Tab-separated table of C-alpha atoms in Angstrom:
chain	number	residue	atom	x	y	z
A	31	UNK	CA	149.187	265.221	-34.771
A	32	UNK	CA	147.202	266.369	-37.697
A	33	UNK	CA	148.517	268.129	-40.566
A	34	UNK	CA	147.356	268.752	-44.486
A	35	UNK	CA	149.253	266.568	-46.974
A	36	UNK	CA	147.917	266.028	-50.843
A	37	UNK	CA	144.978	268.530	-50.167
A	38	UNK	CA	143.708	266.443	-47.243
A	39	UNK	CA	143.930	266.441	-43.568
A	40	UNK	CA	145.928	263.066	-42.232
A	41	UNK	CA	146.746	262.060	-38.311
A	42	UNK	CA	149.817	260.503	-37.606
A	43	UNK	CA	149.839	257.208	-36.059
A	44	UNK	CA	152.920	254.760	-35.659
A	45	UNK	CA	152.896	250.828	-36.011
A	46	UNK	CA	154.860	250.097	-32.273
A	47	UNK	CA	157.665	248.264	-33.254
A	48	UNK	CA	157.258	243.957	-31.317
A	49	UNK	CA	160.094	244.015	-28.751
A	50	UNK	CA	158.429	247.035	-26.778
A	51	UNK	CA	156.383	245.999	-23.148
A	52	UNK	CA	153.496	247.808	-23.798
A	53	UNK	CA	151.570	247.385	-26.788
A	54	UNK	CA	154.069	245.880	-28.906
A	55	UNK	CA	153.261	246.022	-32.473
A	56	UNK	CA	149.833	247.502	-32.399
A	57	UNK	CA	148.808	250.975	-34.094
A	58	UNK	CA	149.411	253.572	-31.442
A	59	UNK	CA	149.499	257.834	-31.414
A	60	UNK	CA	153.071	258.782	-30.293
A	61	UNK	CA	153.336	258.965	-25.943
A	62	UNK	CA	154.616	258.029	-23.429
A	63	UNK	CA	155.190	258.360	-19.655
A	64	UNK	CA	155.750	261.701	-17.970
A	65	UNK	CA	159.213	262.992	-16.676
A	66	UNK	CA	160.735	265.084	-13.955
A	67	UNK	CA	158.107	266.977	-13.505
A	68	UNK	CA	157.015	267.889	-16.902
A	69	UNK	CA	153.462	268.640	-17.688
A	70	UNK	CA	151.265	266.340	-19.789
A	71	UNK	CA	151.266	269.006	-23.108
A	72	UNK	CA	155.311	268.883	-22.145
A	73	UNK	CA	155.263	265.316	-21.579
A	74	UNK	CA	153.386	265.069	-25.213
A	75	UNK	CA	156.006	267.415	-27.500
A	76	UNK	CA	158.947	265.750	-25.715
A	77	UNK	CA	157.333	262.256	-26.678
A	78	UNK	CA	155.988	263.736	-30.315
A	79	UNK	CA	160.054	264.468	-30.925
A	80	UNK	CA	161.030	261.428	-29.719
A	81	UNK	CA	159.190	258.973	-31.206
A	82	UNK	CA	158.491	260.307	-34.836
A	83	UNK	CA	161.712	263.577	-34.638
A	84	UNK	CA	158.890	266.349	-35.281
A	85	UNK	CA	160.290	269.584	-33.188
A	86	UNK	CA	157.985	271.570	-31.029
A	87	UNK	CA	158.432	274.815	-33.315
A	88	UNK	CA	156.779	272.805	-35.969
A	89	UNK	CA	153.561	272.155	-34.234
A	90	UNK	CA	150.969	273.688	-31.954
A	91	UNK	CA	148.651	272.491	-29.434
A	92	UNK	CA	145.238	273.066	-30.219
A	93	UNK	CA	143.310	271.244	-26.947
A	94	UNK	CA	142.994	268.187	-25.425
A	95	UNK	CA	140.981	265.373	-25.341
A	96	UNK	CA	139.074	263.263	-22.781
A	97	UNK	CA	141.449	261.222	-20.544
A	98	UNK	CA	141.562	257.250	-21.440
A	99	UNK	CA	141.774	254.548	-19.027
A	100	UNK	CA	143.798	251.505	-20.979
A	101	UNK	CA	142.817	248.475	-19.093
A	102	UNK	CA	145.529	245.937	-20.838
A	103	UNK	CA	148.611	248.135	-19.301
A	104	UNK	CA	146.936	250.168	-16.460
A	105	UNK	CA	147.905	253.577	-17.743
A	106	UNK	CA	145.555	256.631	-17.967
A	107	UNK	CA	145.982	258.623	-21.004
A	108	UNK	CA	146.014	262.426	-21.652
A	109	UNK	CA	145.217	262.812	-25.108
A	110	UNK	CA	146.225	266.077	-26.812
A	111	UNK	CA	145.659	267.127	-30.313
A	112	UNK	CA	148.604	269.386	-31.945
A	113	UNK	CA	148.169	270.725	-35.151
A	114	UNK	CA	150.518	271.595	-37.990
A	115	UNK	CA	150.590	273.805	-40.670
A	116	UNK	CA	152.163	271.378	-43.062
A	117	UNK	CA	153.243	267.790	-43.004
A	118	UNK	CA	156.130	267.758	-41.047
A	119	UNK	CA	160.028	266.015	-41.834
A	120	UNK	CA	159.226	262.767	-40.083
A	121	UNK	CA	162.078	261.006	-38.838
A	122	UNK	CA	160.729	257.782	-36.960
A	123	UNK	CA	162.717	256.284	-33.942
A	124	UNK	CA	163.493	253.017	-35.677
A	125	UNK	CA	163.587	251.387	-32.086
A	126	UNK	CA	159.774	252.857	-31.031
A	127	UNK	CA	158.362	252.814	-34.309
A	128	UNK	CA	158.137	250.518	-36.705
A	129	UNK	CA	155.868	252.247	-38.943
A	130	UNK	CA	154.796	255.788	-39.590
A	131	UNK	CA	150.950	255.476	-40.885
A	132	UNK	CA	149.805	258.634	-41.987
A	133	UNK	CA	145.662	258.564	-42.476
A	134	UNK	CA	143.597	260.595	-43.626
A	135	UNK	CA	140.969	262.409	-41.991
A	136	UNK	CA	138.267	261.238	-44.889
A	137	UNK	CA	139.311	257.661	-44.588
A	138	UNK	CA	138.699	257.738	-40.441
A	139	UNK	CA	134.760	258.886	-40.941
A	140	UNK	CA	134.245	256.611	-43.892
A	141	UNK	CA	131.923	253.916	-41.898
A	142	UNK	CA	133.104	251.196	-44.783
A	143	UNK	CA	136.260	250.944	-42.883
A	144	UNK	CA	134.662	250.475	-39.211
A	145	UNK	CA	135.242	246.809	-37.948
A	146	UNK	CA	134.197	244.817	-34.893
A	147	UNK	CA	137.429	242.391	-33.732
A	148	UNK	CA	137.333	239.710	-31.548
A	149	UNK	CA	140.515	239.479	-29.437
A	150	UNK	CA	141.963	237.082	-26.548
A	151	UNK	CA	143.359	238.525	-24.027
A	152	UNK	CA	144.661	236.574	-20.703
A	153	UNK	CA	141.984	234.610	-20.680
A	154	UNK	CA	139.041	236.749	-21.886
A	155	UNK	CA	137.857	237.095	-24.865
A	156	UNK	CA	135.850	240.175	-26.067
A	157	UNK	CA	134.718	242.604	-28.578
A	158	UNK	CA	136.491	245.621	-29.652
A	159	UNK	CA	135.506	248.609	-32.152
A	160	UNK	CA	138.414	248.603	-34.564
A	161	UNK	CA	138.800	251.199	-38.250
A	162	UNK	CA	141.237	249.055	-40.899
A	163	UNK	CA	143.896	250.657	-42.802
A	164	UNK	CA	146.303	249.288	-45.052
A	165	UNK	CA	146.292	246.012	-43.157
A	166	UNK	CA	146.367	247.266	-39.866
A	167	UNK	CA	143.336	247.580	-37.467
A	168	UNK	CA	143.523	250.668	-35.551
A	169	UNK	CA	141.660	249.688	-32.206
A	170	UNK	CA	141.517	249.244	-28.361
A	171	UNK	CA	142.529	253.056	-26.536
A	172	UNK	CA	143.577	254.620	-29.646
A	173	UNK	CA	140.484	253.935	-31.647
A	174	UNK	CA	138.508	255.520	-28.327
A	175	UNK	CA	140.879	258.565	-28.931
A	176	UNK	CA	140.435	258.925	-32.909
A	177	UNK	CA	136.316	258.651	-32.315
A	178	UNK	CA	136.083	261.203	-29.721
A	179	UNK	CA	139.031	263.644	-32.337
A	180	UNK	CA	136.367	262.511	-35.567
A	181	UNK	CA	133.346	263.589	-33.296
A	182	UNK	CA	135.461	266.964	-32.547
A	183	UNK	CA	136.363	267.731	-36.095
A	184	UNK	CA	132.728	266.853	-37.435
A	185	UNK	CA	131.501	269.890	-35.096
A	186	UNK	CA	134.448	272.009	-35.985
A	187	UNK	CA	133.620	271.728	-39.876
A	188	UNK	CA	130.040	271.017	-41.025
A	189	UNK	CA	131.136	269.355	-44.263
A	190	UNK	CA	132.918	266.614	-42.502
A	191	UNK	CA	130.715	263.370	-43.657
A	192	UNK	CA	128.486	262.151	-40.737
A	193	UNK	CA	127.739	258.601	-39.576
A	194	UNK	CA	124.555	257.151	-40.664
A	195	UNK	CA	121.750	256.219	-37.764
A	196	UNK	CA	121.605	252.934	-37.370
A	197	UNK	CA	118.349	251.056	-39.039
């Protein structure tokens, strides 16, 4: 979800709240499994209300991204982007979501907060592209999501600032 707030564009994120299966207490975009034969842009307002109480009226869908593959949990992700004219009433499901983290557009192109983490995982231990906020490191198939959305937006407006070439 993007939306304007304090004369900038932010993206919603939530901090998963540590007694979930999947992903417990890492920065995530709101989702979740389809339903009864929903469809994945269905599957994504249902999940947007759910998780962080924005209603469908309030938003629109404005495409979709590549799909993700998340390795850790096995699931394939259908990433959409919705748009919203305003910043919306958030009311976060306090057993989902921990945290509502609302970033700024400007702060996810700004290179100074692009990190490089080294993680264990059963076993193997690798490297992983990560962007810090507030604490937090925003990483793993979210992070893939938020650089393909940055990559989107800096062809949709011109003035977005660009990554520097590498030396």
């Amino acid at each position: 979800l993007v939306y304007p707030l304090a004369d900038q564009w932010h993206v919603a994120l939530t901090l998963r709240t540590g007694h979930l299966n999947d992903h417990a207490g890492q920065v995530s975009f709101p989702g979740g499994g389809l339903e009864g034969g929903e469809s994945h842009a269905e599957c994504v307002m249902r999940e947007l209300e759910e998780e962080l109480g924005v209603a469908g009226e309030a938003v629109r869908i404005a495409g979709q991204l590549a799909p993700v593959f998340v390795f850790s949990s096995g699931y394939l992700v259908e990433p959409f982007v919705a748009v919203a004219p305003e910043r919306p009433r958030f009311r976060p499901d306090p057993f989902e979501v921990e945290q509502l983290l609302e970033v700024p557009v400007a702060h996810l192109v700004d290179e100074a907060n692009y990190r490089v983490l080294s993680l264990r995982r059963r076993a193997i231990t690798y490297r992983a592209p990560a962007i810090a906020f507030h604490g937090y490191h925003i990483w793993g198939a979210t992070c893939i999501m938020l650089g393909e959305l940055i990559g989107v937006l800096r062809k949709a407006m011109p003035a977005c600032p660009r990554a520097t070439e590498p030396q």
